[in-house]
């Protein structure tokens, strides 16, 4: 964070209650679709401990939440998104097959046009990453319209229309850098907190070998006798039936095949997890926050409260490390 005087903390005038320290703090908000609600929890958690980042680098929904936060549209975005369900999330947009996708999200972003500002005019340094469809390169957007930067960064391939900016066709930054620590460093961050929503991926747990190994079948006992011995026998029989039911459920899981959309979501998560891990190994953050979002479908916009809570919980778990780094 910025420093005034002899390294003494002072109030941040742009964000009352936050402190300015001698080191610049960068906050990285990663990709994750509806899981991005967790970023709201992270921002709330930081505010509660009196910390406001000097730099926010976002990818996809991370760019959306970070950008909305900085232009003062986060509450309006939250109110709008809370009305979405997994189905209505797509009904709100226009279906137009062009520009490499079949969903036009212009109407959604136009609803927040009144909040738009240029990145250069924000109180906090901001950047978003996108991917160049022509070269495959990662593109850092650090100037111009916040909304246009966010649109490019969150243009999910095939689903959403690609965005043309400065002669390049841009798509979701998650293709290149799902948690852009490198961008935060390039923008001047001394300390980087990275919030990785794909750190705990949605794998298909029901196909793990440990969940498909069946116990030996239990033979049926003879009919119960009357009296106390009969009651004990009935209890044993009820227990046997419960165990048999569990066995049948396990057998069903073992014989089931992966379904189309769950496979697509799991594959995307696995890809994002490995890409994020590889980038983090090459460009490590100082603090790596990984909210447990394994049970969160990318379209689960209606689970805002629990995702926000998980984001704040993950932030609070790292609070001591954050405060220690800022004090050093």
mmCIF file of C-alpha atoms in Angstrom:
data_model
loop_
_atom_site.group_PDB
_atom_site.id
_atom_site.type_symbol
_atom_site.label_atom_id
_atom_site.label_comp_id
_atom_site.label_asym_id
_atom_site.label_seq_id
_atom_site.Cartn_x
_atom_site.Cartn_y
_atom_site.Cartn_z
ATOM 1 C CA UNK A 1 0.000 0.000 0.000
ATOM 2 C CA UNK A 2 1.037 3.600 -0.440
ATOM 3 C CA UNK A 3 3.103 5.359 2.214
ATOM 4 C CA UNK A 4 2.895 8.871 3.618
ATOM 5 C CA UNK A 5 5.496 10.291 6.002
ATOM 6 C CA UNK A 6 7.778 7.923 7.869
ATOM 7 C CA UNK A 7 5.997 4.674 6.952
ATOM 8 C CA UNK A 8 3.113 5.537 9.277
ATOM 9 C CA UNK A 9 -0.324 4.200 8.307
ATOM 10 C CA UNK A 10 -2.928 6.813 7.435
ATOM 11 C CA UNK A 11 -6.528 6.751 6.300
ATOM 12 C CA UNK A 12 -7.265 6.000 2.664
ATOM 13 C CA UNK A 13 -9.462 8.918 1.567
ATOM 14 C CA UNK A 14 -10.979 6.923 -1.282
ATOM 15 C CA UNK A 15 -12.084 4.166 1.082
ATOM 16 C CA UNK A 16 -12.773 5.519 4.598
ATOM 17 C CA UNK A 17 -11.675 3.170 7.345
ATOM 18 C CA UNK A 18 -9.009 1.458 5.227
ATOM 19 C CA UNK A 19 -5.362 1.960 6.051
ATOM 20 C CA UNK A 20 -2.545 2.890 3.744
ATOM 21 C CA UNK A 21 0.676 1.038 4.482
ATOM 22 C CA UNK A 22 4.145 1.162 2.986
ATOM 23 C CA UNK A 23 3.524 -1.746 0.627
ATOM 24 C CA UNK A 24 1.170 -1.869 -2.315
ATOM 25 C CA UNK A 25 -1.350 -4.658 -1.939
ATOM 26 C CA UNK A 26 -2.612 -6.426 -5.035
ATOM 27 C CA UNK A 27 -5.788 -8.492 -5.016
ATOM 28 C CA UNK A 28 -6.246 -11.087 -7.745
ATOM 29 C CA UNK A 29 -9.808 -12.243 -8.405
ATOM 30 C CA UNK A 30 -9.919 -15.384 -10.523
ATOM 31 C CA UNK A 31 -12.368 -16.924 -12.978
ATOM 32 C CA UNK A 32 -15.287 -19.153 -11.995
ATOM 33 C CA UNK A 33 -18.691 -17.986 -13.367
ATOM 34 C CA UNK A 34 -21.377 -18.056 -10.611
ATOM 35 C CA UNK A 35 -18.683 -18.985 -8.106
ATOM 36 C CA UNK A 36 -17.649 -15.363 -8.385
ATOM 37 C CA UNK A 37 -20.072 -14.656 -5.534
ATOM 38 C CA UNK A 38 -17.178 -15.793 -3.330
ATOM 39 C CA UNK A 39 -15.227 -12.716 -4.458
ATOM 40 C CA UNK A 40 -17.937 -10.554 -2.906
ATOM 41 C CA UNK A 41 -17.281 -12.325 0.391
ATOM 42 C CA UNK A 42 -13.546 -11.730 0.055
ATOM 43 C CA UNK A 43 -14.060 -8.009 -0.542
ATOM 44 C CA UNK A 44 -16.405 -7.807 2.450
ATOM 45 C CA UNK A 45 -13.901 -9.652 4.605
ATOM 46 C CA UNK A 46 -11.091 -7.287 3.631
ATOM 47 C CA UNK A 47 -13.255 -4.275 4.387
ATOM 48 C CA UNK A 48 -14.069 -5.625 7.855
ATOM 49 C CA UNK A 49 -10.377 -5.878 8.737
ATOM 50 C CA UNK A 50 -9.693 -2.392 7.379
ATOM 51 C CA UNK A 51 -7.739 -3.435 4.288
ATOM 52 C CA UNK A 52 -8.376 -2.031 0.824
ATOM 53 C CA UNK A 53 -6.175 -3.200 -2.065
ATOM 54 C CA UNK A 54 -4.209 -0.699 -4.102
ATOM 55 C CA UNK A 55 -4.456 -2.920 -7.160
ATOM 56 C CA UNK A 56 -7.127 -5.317 -8.400
ATOM 57 C CA UNK A 57 -6.352 -7.721 -11.240
ATOM 58 C CA UNK A 58 -9.285 -9.778 -12.429
ATOM 59 C CA UNK A 59 -10.110 -12.567 -14.812
ATOM 60 C CA UNK A 60 -13.597 -13.310 -16.136
ATOM 61 C CA UNK A 61 -16.072 -13.109 -13.213
ATOM 62 C CA UNK A 62 -13.188 -11.846 -11.086
ATOM 63 C CA UNK A 63 -12.824 -8.893 -13.442
ATOM 64 C CA UNK A 64 -16.591 -8.394 -13.314
ATOM 65 C CA UNK A 65 -16.771 -8.320 -9.506
ATOM 66 C CA UNK A 66 -13.591 -6.276 -9.149
ATOM 67 C CA UNK A 67 -14.634 -3.772 -11.782
ATOM 68 C CA UNK A 68 -18.167 -3.443 -10.381
ATOM 69 C CA UNK A 69 -16.695 -2.868 -6.928
ATOM 70 C CA UNK A 70 -14.499 -0.031 -8.173
ATOM 71 C CA UNK A 71 -17.161 1.786 -10.204
ATOM 72 C CA UNK A 72 -19.707 1.548 -7.409
ATOM 73 C CA UNK A 73 -21.976 -0.924 -9.188
ATOM 74 C CA UNK A 74 -21.425 -3.994 -7.023
ATOM 75 C CA UNK A 75 -24.673 -3.641 -5.045
ATOM 76 C CA UNK A 76 -26.659 -3.116 -8.246
ATOM 77 C CA UNK A 77 -24.933 -6.086 -9.871
ATOM 78 C CA UNK A 78 -25.641 -8.219 -6.814
ATOM 79 C CA UNK A 79 -29.340 -7.272 -6.827
ATOM 80 C CA UNK A 80 -29.597 -8.062 -10.540
ATOM 81 C CA UNK A 81 -27.721 -11.365 -10.306
ATOM 82 C CA UNK A 82 -29.731 -12.564 -7.299
ATOM 83 C CA UNK A 83 -32.772 -12.691 -9.566
ATOM 84 C CA UNK A 84 -31.055 -15.238 -11.782
ATOM 85 C CA UNK A 85 -31.576 -18.975 -11.613
ATOM 86 C CA UNK A 86 -29.515 -21.523 -13.588
ATOM 87 C CA UNK A 87 -32.175 -21.359 -16.332
ATOM 88 C CA UNK A 88 -33.137 -17.675 -16.261
ATOM 89 C CA UNK A 89 -29.459 -16.743 -16.393
ATOM 90 C CA UNK A 90 -29.587 -17.637 -20.071
ATOM 91 C CA UNK A 91 -33.141 -16.419 -20.698
ATOM 92 C CA UNK A 92 -32.068 -12.881 -19.782
ATOM 93 C CA UNK A 93 -29.713 -12.730 -22.771
ATOM 94 C CA UNK A 94 -30.286 -12.624 -26.524
ATOM 95 C CA UNK A 95 -29.597 -15.737 -28.599
ATOM 96 C CA UNK A 96 -27.620 -14.668 -31.660
ATOM 97 C CA UNK A 97 -25.161 -17.067 -33.221
ATOM 98 C CA UNK A 98 -22.260 -14.873 -34.296
ATOM 99 C CA UNK A 99 -18.819 -13.687 -33.167
ATOM 100 C CA UNK A 100 -17.901 -17.187 -32.044
ATOM 101 C CA UNK A 101 -20.783 -17.595 -29.590
ATOM 102 C CA UNK A 102 -24.542 -17.979 -29.365
ATOM 103 C CA UNK A 103 -25.353 -15.610 -26.461
ATOM 104 C CA UNK A 104 -25.254 -11.818 -26.717
ATOM 105 C CA UNK A 105 -24.788 -10.355 -23.226
ATOM 106 C CA UNK A 106 -24.885 -6.729 -24.389
ATOM 107 C CA UNK A 107 -28.246 -6.100 -22.722
ATOM 108 C CA UNK A 108 -26.880 -7.151 -19.337
ATOM 109 C CA UNK A 109 -23.874 -4.865 -19.532
ATOM 110 C CA UNK A 110 -25.902 -1.998 -20.992
ATOM 111 C CA UNK A 111 -28.021 -2.077 -17.820
ATOM 112 C CA UNK A 112 -24.962 -0.847 -15.912
ATOM 113 C CA UNK A 113 -23.720 1.666 -18.477
ATOM 114 C CA UNK A 114 -24.487 4.596 -16.157
ATOM 115 C CA UNK A 115 -21.821 3.358 -13.751
ATOM 116 C CA UNK A 116 -19.085 3.000 -16.359
ATOM 117 C CA UNK A 117 -15.785 4.838 -15.941
ATOM 118 C CA UNK A 118 -12.399 4.757 -17.572
ATOM 119 C CA UNK A 119 -9.890 2.515 -15.838
ATOM 120 C CA UNK A 120 -7.475 5.446 -15.651
ATOM 121 C CA UNK A 121 -9.949 7.380 -13.475
ATOM 122 C CA UNK A 122 -10.511 4.699 -10.838
ATOM 123 C CA UNK A 123 -9.359 5.240 -7.233
ATOM 124 C CA UNK A 124 -7.568 1.873 -7.350
ATOM 125 C CA UNK A 125 -5.344 0.520 -10.130
ATOM 126 C CA UNK A 126 -7.325 -2.033 -12.138
ATOM 127 C CA UNK A 127 -6.583 -4.501 -14.885
ATOM 128 C CA UNK A 128 -8.331 -7.426 -16.549
ATOM 129 C CA UNK A 129 -6.985 -10.273 -18.644
ATOM 130 C CA UNK A 130 -8.432 -11.681 -21.850
ATOM 131 C CA UNK A 131 -7.222 -14.120 -24.493
ATOM 132 C CA UNK A 132 -6.501 -13.157 -28.108
ATOM 133 C CA UNK A 133 -8.317 -15.606 -30.386
ATOM 134 C CA UNK A 134 -5.964 -14.739 -33.234
ATOM 135 C CA UNK A 135 -2.670 -15.431 -31.482
ATOM 136 C CA UNK A 136 -3.564 -17.296 -28.303
ATOM 137 C CA UNK A 137 -1.738 -14.647 -26.303
ATOM 138 C CA UNK A 138 -2.796 -13.293 -22.938
ATOM 139 C CA UNK A 139 -3.934 -9.672 -23.240
ATOM 140 C CA UNK A 140 -3.868 -7.266 -20.306
ATOM 141 C CA UNK A 141 -6.487 -4.519 -20.428
ATOM 142 C CA UNK A 142 -5.449 -1.590 -18.237
ATOM 143 C CA UNK A 143 -7.099 1.400 -19.896
ATOM 144 C CA UNK A 144 -10.390 2.459 -21.394
ATOM 145 C CA UNK A 145 -13.914 1.521 -20.386
ATOM 146 C CA UNK A 146 -14.235 -0.715 -17.327
ATOM 147 C CA UNK A 147 -17.347 -2.376 -18.743
ATOM 148 C CA UNK A 148 -15.694 -3.137 -22.077
ATOM 149 C CA UNK A 149 -12.663 -4.586 -20.275
ATOM 150 C CA UNK A 150 -14.919 -6.788 -18.169
ATOM 151 C CA UNK A 151 -16.931 -7.899 -21.201
ATOM 152 C CA UNK A 152 -13.790 -9.018 -23.000
ATOM 153 C CA UNK A 153 -12.373 -10.768 -19.960
ATOM 154 C CA UNK A 154 -15.590 -12.734 -19.355
ATOM 155 C CA UNK A 155 -16.494 -13.672 -22.947
ATOM 156 C CA UNK A 156 -16.813 -17.426 -22.358
ATOM 157 C CA UNK A 157 -15.797 -19.212 -25.585
ATOM 158 C CA UNK A 158 -18.634 -20.637 -27.701
ATOM 159 C CA UNK A 159 -21.237 -19.416 -25.188
ATOM 160 C CA UNK A 160 -20.730 -15.617 -25.280
ATOM 161 C CA UNK A 161 -19.860 -13.395 -28.225
ATOM 162 C CA UNK A 162 -16.189 -12.516 -28.554
ATOM 163 C CA UNK A 163 -15.271 -8.827 -28.169
ATOM 164 C CA UNK A 164 -13.261 -6.847 -30.686
ATOM 165 C CA UNK A 165 -10.868 -4.384 -29.062
ATOM 166 C CA UNK A 166 -7.973 -2.543 -30.702
ATOM 167 C CA UNK A 167 -8.139 -4.817 -33.742
ATOM 168 C CA UNK A 168 -8.103 -8.032 -31.699
ATOM 169 C CA UNK A 169 -10.883 -10.531 -31.105
ATOM 170 C CA UNK A 170 -10.822 -11.262 -27.393
ATOM 171 C CA UNK A 171 -12.336 -14.059 -25.303
ATOM 172 C CA UNK A 172 -12.388 -15.169 -21.681
ATOM 173 C CA UNK A 173 -9.086 -14.596 -19.915
ATOM 174 C CA UNK A 174 -9.471 -17.972 -18.173
ATOM 175 C CA UNK A 175 -8.116 -19.524 -21.369
ATOM 176 C CA UNK A 176 -4.719 -18.019 -20.613
ATOM 177 C CA UNK A 177 -4.461 -16.925 -16.982
ATOM 178 C CA UNK A 178 -7.381 -17.804 -14.674
ATOM 179 C CA UNK A 179 -5.834 -16.023 -11.666
ATOM 180 C CA UNK A 180 -3.577 -13.266 -13.055
ATOM 181 C CA UNK A 181 -0.915 -12.806 -10.385
ATOM 182 C CA UNK A 182 1.517 -11.649 -13.061
ATOM 183 C CA UNK A 183 -0.774 -8.752 -13.985
ATOM 184 C CA UNK A 184 -0.998 -7.623 -10.364
ATOM 185 C CA UNK A 185 2.810 -7.643 -10.161
ATOM 186 C CA UNK A 186 3.097 -5.733 -13.446
ATOM 187 C CA UNK A 187 0.723 -3.103 -12.079
ATOM 188 C CA UNK A 188 3.032 -2.529 -9.110
ATOM 189 C CA UNK A 189 1.871 -4.870 -6.348
ATOM 190 C CA UNK A 190 4.446 -5.672 -3.660
ATOM 191 C CA UNK A 191 2.155 -8.179 -1.933
ATOM 192 C CA UNK A 192 -0.361 -10.283 -3.849
ATOM 193 C CA UNK A 193 -3.408 -12.087 -2.502
ATOM 194 C CA UNK A 194 -4.778 -14.462 -5.121
ATOM 195 C CA UNK A 195 -8.338 -15.788 -4.864
ATOM 196 C CA UNK A 196 -8.491 -18.963 -6.946
ATOM 197 C CA UNK A 197 -12.026 -20.292 -7.400
ATOM 198 C CA UNK A 198 -10.749 -23.367 -9.226
ATOM 199 C CA UNK A 199 -8.244 -24.396 -6.572
ATOM 200 C CA UNK A 200 -10.645 -27.063 -5.265
ATOM 201 C CA UNK A 201 -12.127 -28.444 -8.511
ATOM 202 C CA UNK A 202 -15.472 -30.109 -9.160
ATOM 203 C CA UNK A 203 -14.290 -33.626 -9.958
ATOM 204 C CA UNK A 204 -16.772 -36.480 -10.279
ATOM 205 C CA UNK A 205 -16.356 -37.943 -6.791
ATOM 206 C CA UNK A 206 -18.910 -40.666 -7.373
ATOM 207 C CA UNK A 207 -16.496 -42.370 -9.773
ATOM 208 C CA UNK A 208 -13.619 -42.626 -7.321
ATOM 209 C CA UNK A 209 -12.597 -46.265 -6.769
ATOM 210 C CA UNK A 210 -13.213 -45.910 -3.027
ATOM 211 C CA UNK A 211 -16.882 -45.064 -3.659
ATOM 212 C CA UNK A 212 -17.530 -47.897 -6.076
ATOM 213 C CA UNK A 213 -16.080 -50.842 -4.131
ATOM 214 C CA UNK A 214 -19.016 -52.924 -2.926
ATOM 215 C CA UNK A 215 -19.045 -55.024 0.265
ATOM 216 C CA UNK A 216 -19.924 -58.721 0.137
ATOM 217 C CA UNK A 217 -23.679 -59.371 -0.104
ATOM 218 C CA UNK A 218 -25.556 -60.217 3.089
ATOM 219 C CA UNK A 219 -27.719 -63.335 3.089
ATOM 220 C CA UNK A 220 -31.343 -62.967 4.258
ATOM 221 C CA UNK A 221 -31.959 -64.309 7.788
ATOM 222 C CA UNK A 222 -34.861 -66.677 8.635
ATOM 223 C CA UNK A 223 -38.253 -65.124 9.609
ATOM 224 C CA UNK A 224 -38.150 -63.470 13.087
ATOM 225 C CA UNK A 225 -39.444 -65.395 16.153
ATOM 226 C CA UNK A 226 -42.020 -63.787 18.533
ATOM 227 C CA UNK A 227 -40.892 -62.193 21.812
ATOM 228 C CA UNK A 228 -37.621 -60.526 22.731
ATOM 229 C CA UNK A 229 -35.558 -62.667 20.444
ATOM 230 C CA UNK A 230 -37.919 -61.761 17.615
ATOM 231 C CA UNK A 231 -37.488 -58.016 18.324
ATOM 232 C CA UNK A 232 -33.724 -58.416 18.180
ATOM 233 C CA UNK A 233 -34.051 -60.354 14.955
ATOM 234 C CA UNK A 234 -36.260 -57.608 13.455
ATOM 235 C CA UNK A 235 -33.675 -54.980 14.439
ATOM 236 C CA UNK A 236 -31.000 -57.011 12.734
ATOM 237 C CA UNK A 237 -33.209 -57.406 9.674
ATOM 238 C CA UNK A 238 -33.919 -53.657 9.512
ATOM 239 C CA UNK A 239 -30.208 -52.983 9.761
ATOM 240 C CA UNK A 240 -29.568 -55.501 7.005
ATOM 241 C CA UNK A 241 -32.122 -53.768 4.777
ATOM 242 C CA UNK A 242 -30.494 -50.381 5.384
ATOM 243 C CA UNK A 243 -27.083 -51.796 4.507
ATOM 244 C CA UNK A 244 -28.533 -53.478 1.419
ATOM 245 C CA UNK A 245 -30.002 -50.149 0.314
ATOM 246 C CA UNK A 246 -26.624 -48.478 0.672
ATOM 247 C CA UNK A 247 -25.081 -51.332 -1.322
ATOM 248 C CA UNK A 248 -27.623 -50.885 -4.095
ATOM 249 C CA UNK A 249 -26.920 -47.155 -4.205
ATOM 250 C CA UNK A 250 -23.189 -47.822 -4.382
ATOM 251 C CA UNK A 251 -23.826 -50.387 -7.110
ATOM 252 C CA UNK A 252 -25.838 -47.845 -9.062
ATOM 253 C CA UNK A 253 -23.024 -45.337 -8.770
ATOM 254 C CA UNK A 254 -20.519 -47.949 -9.888
ATOM 255 C CA UNK A 255 -22.544 -48.856 -12.972
ATOM 256 C CA UNK A 256 -23.466 -45.255 -13.860
ATOM 257 C CA UNK A 257 -21.739 -43.382 -16.649
ATOM 258 C CA UNK A 258 -20.705 -39.712 -16.605
ATOM 259 C CA UNK A 259 -23.383 -37.387 -17.973
ATOM 260 C CA UNK A 260 -22.727 -34.834 -20.692
ATOM 261 C CA UNK A 261 -22.900 -31.547 -18.802
ATOM 262 C CA UNK A 262 -21.346 -32.788 -15.567
ATOM 263 C CA UNK A 263 -18.439 -34.116 -17.625
ATOM 264 C CA UNK A 264 -18.080 -30.777 -19.398
ATOM 265 C CA UNK A 265 -18.098 -28.860 -16.109
ATOM 266 C CA UNK A 266 -15.682 -31.277 -14.457
ATOM 267 C CA UNK A 267 -13.341 -31.177 -17.465
ATOM 268 C CA UNK A 268 -13.329 -27.381 -17.453
ATOM 269 C CA UNK A 269 -12.610 -27.359 -13.722
ATOM 270 C CA UNK A 270 -9.759 -29.842 -14.037
ATOM 271 C CA UNK A 271 -8.242 -27.830 -16.884
ATOM 272 C CA UNK A 272 -8.574 -24.583 -14.947
ATOM 273 C CA UNK A 273 -7.114 -26.175 -11.813
ATOM 274 C CA UNK A 274 -3.992 -27.392 -13.582
ATOM 275 C CA UNK A 275 -3.548 -24.139 -15.510
ATOM 276 C CA UNK A 276 -3.964 -22.073 -12.327
ATOM 277 C CA UNK A 277 -1.501 -24.300 -10.464
ATOM 278 C CA UNK A 278 1.050 -24.038 -13.261
ATOM 279 C CA UNK A 279 0.743 -20.246 -13.390
ATOM 280 C CA UNK A 280 0.927 -20.007 -9.596
ATOM 281 C CA UNK A 281 4.091 -22.132 -9.572
ATOM 282 C CA UNK A 282 5.700 -19.818 -12.124
ATOM 283 C CA UNK A 283 4.301 -16.601 -10.629
ATOM 284 C CA UNK A 284 3.491 -17.386 -6.980
ATOM 285 C CA UNK A 285 1.224 -15.108 -4.968
ATOM 286 C CA UNK A 286 2.157 -14.217 -1.410
ATOM 287 C CA UNK A 287 -1.172 -15.560 -0.178
ATOM 288 C CA UNK A 288 -3.163 -18.118 -2.133
ATOM 289 C CA UNK A 289 -6.811 -18.245 -1.093
ATOM 290 C CA UNK A 290 -8.770 -21.213 -2.420
ATOM 291 C CA UNK A 291 -12.425 -21.182 -1.362
ATOM 292 C CA UNK A 292 -13.946 -24.653 -1.396
ATOM 293 C CA UNK A 293 -16.251 -24.390 -4.407
ATOM 294 C CA UNK A 294 -16.205 -28.032 -5.496
ATOM 295 C CA UNK A 295 -19.964 -28.334 -4.990
ATOM 296 C CA UNK A 296 -20.693 -25.184 -6.981
ATOM 297 C CA UNK A 297 -21.942 -25.442 -10.533
ATOM 298 C CA UNK A 298 -20.855 -22.513 -12.733
ATOM 299 C CA UNK A 299 -24.531 -21.650 -13.346
ATOM 300 C CA UNK A 300 -25.579 -21.680 -9.666
ATOM 301 C CA UNK A 301 -26.337 -17.961 -9.468
ATOM 302 C CA UNK A 302 -29.090 -18.685 -6.943
ATOM 303 C CA UNK A 303 -26.592 -19.824 -4.279
ATOM 304 C CA UNK A 304 -25.223 -16.363 -3.640
ATOM 305 C CA UNK A 305 -25.429 -16.352 0.148
ATOM 306 C CA UNK A 306 -23.478 -19.558 0.681
ATOM 307 C CA UNK A 307 -20.825 -18.635 -1.888
ATOM 308 C CA UNK A 308 -20.369 -15.187 -0.339
ATOM 309 C CA UNK A 309 -20.080 -16.808 3.074
ATOM 310 C CA UNK A 310 -17.455 -19.256 1.805
ATOM 311 C CA UNK A 311 -15.431 -16.411 0.279
ATOM 312 C CA UNK A 312 -15.437 -14.483 3.549
ATOM 313 C CA UNK A 313 -14.574 -17.645 5.498
ATOM 314 C CA UNK A 314 -11.589 -18.317 3.240
ATOM 315 C CA UNK A 315 -10.425 -14.711 3.602
ATOM 316 C CA UNK A 316 -10.705 -14.834 7.387
ATOM 317 C CA UNK A 317 -8.670 -18.044 7.446
ATOM 318 C CA UNK A 318 -5.823 -16.095 5.832
ATOM 319 C CA UNK A 319 -6.284 -12.930 7.928
ATOM 320 C CA UNK A 320 -3.273 -13.474 10.200
ATOM 321 C CA UNK A 321 -0.965 -14.012 7.213
ATOM 322 C CA UNK A 322 -2.324 -10.913 5.468
ATOM 323 C CA UNK A 323 -1.812 -8.701 8.501
ATOM 324 C CA UNK A 324 1.674 -10.112 9.096
ATOM 325 C CA UNK A 325 2.767 -9.397 5.520
ATOM 326 C CA UNK A 326 1.383 -5.855 5.628
ATOM 327 C CA UNK A 327 3.212 -5.119 8.869
ATOM 328 C CA UNK A 328 6.620 -6.400 7.748
#
